Amino acid sequence: MAGVRVLPAIVCLTALALATPMLAAASLAHDSALRMAPDFTRTDLDGKSLDLRKYRGKVVLLNFWATWCGPCLIEIPTFSAWQNTYRTAGLQVVGISMDDDTAPVKRLYQKDRLNYPVAMGDAELGELFGGVLGLPLTYLIDTDGRIVGRYQGEPDLKQLEARIKSLLPRP
Amino acid sequence: MKHTLAKALYPVACAFILLSQPGPVLAQHQPAASIPAADLIQPADLATSLKSATTPKPLILQVGFRKLYAQAHIPGSEYIGAAGEDAGLQLLRERAATLSKDTGIVIYCGCCPWSHCPNIAAAYGALHAMGFTRVKVLYIADNFGDDWVKRGYPVVAGG
């Protein structure tokens, strides 16, 4: 008899446990207005072609930032360190500057010796990603090109690093 | 304790990093917290007043970065320039010079979290120094996307 009473509770809890990741995924899809990262091509600050699709097979940390954005400048050295640490494991950091002018971005890129490609963003690129309407904004993209994380504002860097490590193809 | 200390040192770290970067010519940074609370307007209140047929509409000026304005801005708002930079501040002064000092003005940015915004307090300070008496500042806690667009308030793109 007791088992009969417990059974519905077990069913409910199991359903909840199964539904929670789905709800989270739905929320992510709603937030980023997409599931697959949209492909785009830009010329980076070194004059090379930056094609997001070419990074399939790698985990991509796509960071929208600007030189005047304090929190952006705080996290960039960490992203640079991760690029060094996890490069061979399959991480690729990509920076997209939303500065209006290229000159300060180039100066910072050279001064800080950023070790990942940086390109200038624009409104069109922002709209592709559901709107870059505040900085910093960072997307985590898995090896299949799916957006698996969207971080508006300052992310918890420890949690983000753990998430990256869990996705790397060659940990 | 560690967390409190880190929190306390954060603005200092931000200021240090910003000042050590080779960037555009920045106006002297003024924190958004320096704006008197009485001069703030909440997004919901501005959205309501924009809907009202009887309330006189203020002049709305966006003082952040152009790529944000081009993606989404408040209908009828004018793009001025990033007031955290000397060039943007100058454009704001030039625009303001054409206005009567009792013009109702709302300024907004939304580029980043309120406490980190490099533009809004500079714009407020400039208008205040010019003698404008009816300036309101749109309080955007996190960013324009979360605090205005996602709440369903009116936006247009372009510009």
Short mmCIF file of C-alpha atoms in Angstrom, two decimals:
data_model
loop_
_atom_site.label_atom_id
_atom_site.label_comp_id
_atom_site.label_asym_id
_atom_site.label_seq_id
_atom_site.Cartn_x
_atom_site.Cartn_y
_atom_site.Cartn_z
CA MET A 1 0.00 0.00 0.00
CA ALA A 2 2.80 2.33 0.96
CA GLY A 3 4.50 1.40 -2.30
CA VAL A 4 1.42 2.52 -4.21
CA ARG A 5 1.56 5.90 -2.51
CA VAL A 6 5.27 6.29 -3.16
CA LEU A 7 5.06 5.33 -6.82
CA PRO A 8 3.44 8.57 -8.08
CA ALA A 9 6.05 10.58 -6.20
CA ILE A 10 8.86 8.57 -7.84
CA VAL A 11 7.27 9.07 -11.25
CA CYS A 12 6.93 12.80 -10.63
CA LEU A 13 10.52 13.16 -9.42
CA THR A 14 11.85 11.14 -12.36
CA ALA A 15 9.85 13.24 -14.80
CA LEU A 16 11.16 16.42 -13.16
CA ALA A 17 14.73 15.16 -13.29
CA LEU A 18 14.35 14.36 -16.98
CA ALA A 19 12.59 17.61 -17.77
CA THR A 20 15.03 19.94 -16.01
CA PRO A 21 17.83 19.69 -18.60
CA MET A 22 15.23 20.07 -21.33
CA LEU A 23 13.88 23.20 -19.68
CA ALA A 24 17.42 24.58 -19.40
CA ALA A 25 18.04 23.82 -23.07
CA ALA A 26 14.78 25.47 -24.02
CA SER A 27 15.72 28.51 -22.03
CA LEU A 28 19.09 28.66 -23.73
CA ALA A 29 17.49 28.33 -27.14
CA HIS A 30 15.06 31.10 -26.25
CA ASP A 31 17.78 33.35 -24.89
CA SER A 32 20.13 33.00 -27.79
CA ALA A 33 17.30 32.68 -30.31
CA LEU A 34 19.12 29.77 -31.92
CA ARG A 35 20.73 26.42 -31.32
CA MET A 36 23.45 26.23 -33.94
CA ALA A 37 25.97 29.04 -33.91
CA PRO A 38 25.40 31.14 -37.01
CA ASP A 39 28.27 31.02 -39.46
CA PHE A 40 30.02 34.24 -40.23
CA THR A 41 33.18 35.34 -41.91
CA ARG A 42 35.16 38.44 -41.06
CA THR A 43 38.71 39.63 -41.60
CA ASP A 44 40.62 39.62 -38.35
CA LEU A 45 43.03 42.27 -37.13
CA ASP A 46 45.94 40.42 -38.73
CA GLY A 47 44.22 40.58 -42.10
CA LYS A 48 43.39 36.87 -42.09
CA SER A 49 40.01 35.36 -42.80
CA LEU A 50 38.07 34.44 -39.67
CA ASP A 51 35.43 31.85 -40.55
CA LEU A 52 33.55 30.44 -37.57
CA ARG A 53 32.65 27.27 -39.48
CA LYS A 54 36.35 26.38 -39.79
CA TYR A 55 36.49 25.84 -36.04
CA ARG A 56 34.10 22.89 -36.12
CA GLY A 57 35.77 20.10 -34.15
CA LYS A 58 36.99 22.64 -31.59
CA VAL A 59 35.29 24.19 -28.63
CA VAL A 60 34.88 27.89 -29.38
CA LEU A 61 34.69 30.64 -26.80
CA LEU A 62 33.23 33.56 -28.73
CA ASN A 63 33.65 36.76 -26.77
CA PHE A 64 32.01 40.08 -27.70
CA TRP A 65 33.85 42.92 -26.02
CA ALA A 66 35.08 46.51 -26.35
CA THR A 67 38.11 48.47 -25.24
CA TRP A 68 36.02 50.82 -23.08
CA CYS A 69 34.25 47.96 -21.28
CA GLY A 70 35.85 47.45 -17.86
CA PRO A 71 34.56 43.93 -17.18
CA CYS A 72 35.65 42.88 -20.69
CA LEU A 73 39.22 43.95 -20.02
CA ILE A 74 39.24 42.07 -16.73
CA GLU A 75 38.37 38.73 -18.35
CA ILE A 76 40.45 38.97 -21.52
CA PRO A 77 43.77 37.98 -19.86
CA THR A 78 42.03 34.86 -18.53
CA PHE A 79 40.73 33.98 -21.99
CA SER A 80 44.23 34.46 -23.32
CA ALA A 81 45.63 32.12 -20.65
CA TRP A 82 43.00 29.50 -21.47
CA GLN A 83 43.93 29.72 -25.13
CA ASN A 84 47.48 28.79 -24.17
CA THR A 85 46.51 26.09 -21.70
CA TYR A 86 43.82 24.36 -23.73
CA ARG A 87 44.91 25.02 -27.31
CA THR A 88 46.11 21.47 -27.91
CA ALA A 89 43.04 20.08 -26.15
CA GLY A 90 40.90 21.79 -28.75
CA LEU A 91 39.91 25.24 -27.48
CA GLN A 92 39.67 28.23 -29.77
CA VAL A 93 38.96 31.66 -28.34
CA VAL A 94 37.59 34.22 -30.79
CA GLY A 95 37.19 37.89 -29.94
CA ILE A 96 34.71 40.21 -31.60
CA SER A 97 35.17 43.86 -30.75
CA MET A 98 32.08 46.05 -30.76
CA ASP A 99 34.15 49.23 -30.64
CA ASP A 100 33.07 51.80 -33.18
CA ASP A 101 36.68 52.40 -34.28
CA THR A 102 39.35 49.84 -35.12
CA ALA A 103 42.38 51.85 -33.97
CA PRO A 104 42.04 51.36 -30.18
CA VAL A 105 41.29 47.68 -30.70
CA LYS A 106 44.45 47.20 -32.76
CA ARG A 107 46.50 49.03 -30.15
CA LEU A 108 45.19 46.84 -27.36
CA TYR A 109 45.54 43.68 -29.43
CA GLN A 110 49.19 44.45 -30.05
CA LYS A 111 50.01 45.77 -26.60
CA ASP A 112 48.44 42.84 -24.78
CA ARG A 113 49.67 40.36 -27.41
CA LEU A 114 46.37 38.57 -27.62
CA ASN A 115 46.96 35.02 -28.77
CA TYR A 116 43.62 34.47 -30.48
CA PRO A 117 41.95 36.04 -33.49
CA VAL A 118 40.03 39.26 -33.00
CA ALA A 119 37.77 40.84 -35.60
CA MET A 120 35.58 43.91 -35.60
CA GLY A 121 31.90 43.24 -35.09
CA ASP A 122 28.96 45.17 -36.41
CA ALA A 123 25.21 45.41 -35.95
CA GLU A 124 24.61 42.69 -38.53
CA LEU A 125 26.81 40.24 -36.66
CA GLY A 126 25.17 41.21 -33.39
CA GLU A 127 21.74 40.51 -34.85
CA LEU A 128 22.93 37.10 -36.08
CA PHE A 129 23.54 36.21 -32.46
CA GLY A 130 20.19 37.49 -31.27
CA GLY A 131 21.49 40.97 -30.46
CA VAL A 132 24.63 42.09 -28.72
CA LEU A 133 22.83 44.61 -26.56
CA GLY A 134 25.27 44.79 -23.68
CA LEU A 135 28.83 43.79 -22.97
CA PRO A 136 30.59 41.60 -22.23
CA LEU A 137 28.72 38.79 -23.94
CA THR A 138 30.28 35.37 -24.41
CA TYR A 139 29.08 32.27 -26.21
CA LEU A 140 30.35 28.78 -25.68
CA ILE A 141 30.09 26.65 -28.80
CA ASP A 142 30.69 22.90 -28.82
CA THR A 143 32.64 20.87 -31.35
CA ASP A 144 29.52 20.38 -33.49
CA GLY A 145 28.90 24.12 -33.73
CA ARG A 146 26.04 24.17 -31.22
CA ILE A 147 25.68 27.01 -28.76
CA VAL A 148 25.85 25.41 -25.34
CA GLY A 149 26.32 28.50 -23.21
CA ARG A 150 25.48 32.19 -23.30
CA TYR A 151 27.02 34.44 -20.68
CA GLN A 152 25.75 38.01 -20.52
CA GLY A 153 27.89 40.18 -18.27
CA GLU A 154 30.69 38.82 -16.17
CA PRO A 155 30.65 35.04 -16.08
CA ASP A 156 31.90 33.01 -13.15
CA LEU A 157 35.27 32.21 -14.68
CA LYS A 158 35.83 29.07 -12.60
CA GLN A 159 32.52 27.61 -13.66
CA LEU A 160 33.11 28.62 -17.25
CA GLU A 161 36.53 26.98 -17.28
CA ALA A 162 35.06 23.77 -15.85
CA ARG A 163 32.39 23.82 -18.55
CA ILE A 164 35.01 24.32 -21.25
CA LYS A 165 37.11 21.45 -19.92
CA SER A 166 34.08 19.15 -19.94
CA LEU A 167 33.55 19.87 -23.65
CA LEU A 168 37.11 19.66 -24.95
CA PRO A 169 37.65 16.90 -27.51
CA ARG A 170 41.13 16.05 -26.22
CA PRO A 171 41.04 16.77 -22.50
CA MET B 1 36.02 38.04 3.90
CA LYS B 2 38.00 37.22 0.79
CA HIS B 3 34.89 37.83 -1.30
CA THR B 4 34.24 41.20 0.37
CA LEU B 5 37.82 42.29 -0.22
CA ALA B 6 37.67 41.23 -3.87
CA LYS B 7 34.41 43.14 -4.28
CA ALA B 8 35.91 46.24 -2.71
CA LEU B 9 38.98 46.10 -4.92
CA TYR B 10 37.04 45.44 -8.11
CA PRO B 11 36.38 49.09 -9.08
CA VAL B 12 40.03 49.87 -8.43
CA ALA B 13 41.11 46.98 -10.66
CA CYS B 14 38.69 48.09 -13.38
CA ALA B 15 39.93 51.67 -13.23
CA PHE B 16 43.55 50.52 -13.32
CA ILE B 17 42.99 48.29 -16.33
CA LEU B 18 40.96 50.90 -18.18
CA LEU B 19 43.52 53.62 -17.56
CA SER B 20 46.42 51.39 -18.57
CA GLN B 21 44.87 50.53 -21.94
CA PRO B 22 45.74 52.40 -25.10
CA GLY B 23 42.25 53.39 -26.13
CA PRO B 24 40.35 56.34 -27.45
CA VAL B 25 40.70 59.62 -25.60
CA LEU B 26 38.55 58.97 -22.57
CA ALA B 27 36.74 61.69 -20.69
CA GLN B 28 37.48 61.62 -16.99
CA HIS B 29 35.59 58.59 -15.71
CA GLN B 30 32.65 59.37 -13.49
CA PRO B 31 30.78 56.51 -11.85
CA ALA B 32 27.11 56.13 -12.63
CA ALA B 33 26.50 55.97 -8.88
CA SER B 34 27.30 59.69 -8.73
CA ILE B 35 24.01 60.50 -10.46
CA PRO B 36 21.39 61.58 -7.89
CA ALA B 37 18.61 59.03 -7.48
CA ALA B 38 16.05 61.79 -8.00
CA ASP B 39 17.29 62.22 -11.56
CA LEU B 40 16.90 58.57 -12.51
CA ILE B 41 13.93 57.21 -14.42
CA GLN B 42 13.07 53.52 -14.43
CA PRO B 43 12.55 51.72 -17.74
CA ALA B 44 8.92 50.89 -16.90
CA ASP B 45 8.16 54.55 -16.18
CA LEU B 46 9.74 55.79 -19.39
CA ALA B 47 7.97 53.11 -21.41
CA THR B 48 4.65 54.16 -19.87
CA SER B 49 5.23 57.83 -20.59
CA LEU B 50 6.17 57.03 -24.19
CA LYS B 51 2.84 55.23 -24.62
CA SER B 52 0.84 58.06 -23.14
CA ALA B 53 -0.89 60.33 -25.64
CA THR B 54 -1.07 63.22 -23.19
CA THR B 55 2.41 63.25 -21.60
CA PRO B 56 4.85 65.53 -23.43
CA LYS B 57 7.63 63.45 -24.94
CA PRO B 58 11.15 64.13 -23.77
CA LEU B 59 14.09 64.37 -26.10
CA ILE B 60 15.83 61.00 -25.79
CA LEU B 61 19.55 60.82 -26.41
CA GLN B 62 21.61 57.62 -26.62
CA VAL B 63 25.13 58.27 -25.38
CA GLY B 64 26.62 54.80 -25.82
CA PHE B 65 28.22 52.96 -28.72
CA ARG B 66 26.79 53.13 -32.23
CA LYS B 67 26.69 49.37 -32.84
CA LEU B 68 24.31 49.01 -29.93
CA TYR B 69 22.11 51.83 -31.21
CA ALA B 70 22.10 50.33 -34.71
CA GLN B 71 20.80 47.01 -33.40
CA ALA B 72 18.11 48.40 -31.15
CA HIS B 73 17.18 51.77 -29.73
CA ILE B 74 14.23 53.57 -28.22
CA PRO B 75 12.00 54.91 -31.00
CA GLY B 76 12.62 58.58 -31.60
CA SER B 77 15.89 58.58 -29.71
CA GLU B 78 18.89 60.28 -31.26
CA TYR B 79 22.35 58.77 -31.41
CA ILE B 80 24.93 61.15 -29.99
CA GLY B 81 28.14 59.22 -29.35
CA ALA B 82 29.91 57.53 -26.48
CA ALA B 83 30.03 60.23 -23.83
CA GLY B 84 32.83 58.44 -22.03
CA GLU B 85 35.11 59.62 -24.82
CA ASP B 86 36.00 63.25 -25.40
CA ALA B 87 34.71 63.13 -28.98
CA GLY B 88 31.31 61.83 -27.88
CA LEU B 89 31.09 64.35 -25.09
CA GLN B 90 31.80 67.15 -27.54
CA LEU B 91 29.00 65.94 -29.82
CA LEU B 92 26.64 65.93 -26.85
CA ARG B 93 27.58 69.50 -25.96
CA GLU B 94 27.08 70.58 -29.57
CA ARG B 95 23.63 68.99 -29.70
CA ALA B 96 22.69 70.42 -26.33
CA ALA B 97 23.80 73.90 -27.38
CA THR B 98 20.88 73.98 -29.80
CA LEU B 99 18.34 73.36 -27.02
CA SER B 100 16.58 75.47 -24.47
CA LYS B 101 17.85 74.80 -20.95
CA ASP B 102 14.41 73.69 -19.79
CA THR B 103 14.08 71.00 -22.46
CA GLY B 104 13.00 67.69 -21.01
CA ILE B 105 15.84 65.29 -21.83
CA VAL B 106 16.28 61.60 -21.13
CA ILE B 107 19.74 60.14 -21.66
CA TYR B 108 20.53 56.46 -21.77
CA CYS B 109 23.30 54.02 -22.61
CA GLY B 110 22.93 50.37 -21.52
CA CYS B 111 26.28 49.28 -22.91
CA CYS B 112 27.16 47.36 -19.76
CA PRO B 113 26.15 46.98 -16.13
CA TRP B 114 25.26 50.31 -14.49
CA SER B 115 28.26 50.39 -12.17
CA HIS B 116 30.64 49.89 -15.12
CA CYS B 117 29.06 52.25 -17.64
CA PRO B 118 31.72 54.67 -18.85
CA ASN B 119 29.25 56.98 -20.60
CA ILE B 120 26.17 57.80 -18.62
CA ALA B 121 27.58 59.87 -15.75
CA ALA B 122 29.82 61.81 -18.13
CA ALA B 123 26.79 62.72 -20.24
CA TYR B 124 24.75 63.67 -17.18
CA GLY B 125 27.59 65.78 -15.81
CA ALA B 126 28.02 67.64 -19.10
CA LEU B 127 24.33 68.50 -19.40
CA HIS B 128 24.15 69.49 -15.75
CA ALA B 129 27.19 71.73 -16.16
CA MET B 130 25.54 73.40 -19.15
CA GLY B 131 22.60 74.35 -16.97
CA PHE B 132 19.95 71.88 -18.12
CA THR B 133 17.33 71.57 -15.43
CA ARG B 134 15.13 68.74 -16.67
CA VAL B 135 17.53 65.90 -17.37
CA LYS B 136 16.55 62.36 -16.48
CA VAL B 137 18.81 59.35 -16.75
CA LEU B 138 17.34 56.00 -17.74
CA TYR B 139 18.44 53.51 -15.10
CA ILE B 140 19.61 50.40 -16.93
CA ALA B 141 20.81 47.96 -14.31
CA ASP B 142 22.47 45.35 -16.52
CA ASN B 143 22.25 46.21 -20.20
CA PHE B 144 19.84 47.54 -22.79
CA GLY B 145 18.97 44.05 -24.02
CA ASP B 146 17.89 42.65 -20.66
CA ASP B 147 16.42 45.77 -19.13
CA TRP B 148 14.59 47.23 -22.09
CA VAL B 149 14.32 44.93 -25.11
CA LYS B 150 13.51 41.69 -23.28
CA ARG B 151 10.87 43.45 -21.21
CA GLY B 152 8.97 44.17 -24.37
CA TYR B 153 9.42 47.93 -24.39
CA PRO B 154 9.41 49.56 -27.82
CA VAL B 155 12.54 49.40 -29.97
CA VAL B 156 13.57 50.08 -33.51
CA ALA B 157 16.76 49.18 -35.35
CA GLY B 158 18.95 51.10 -37.74
CA GLY B 159 20.84 54.34 -37.70
#
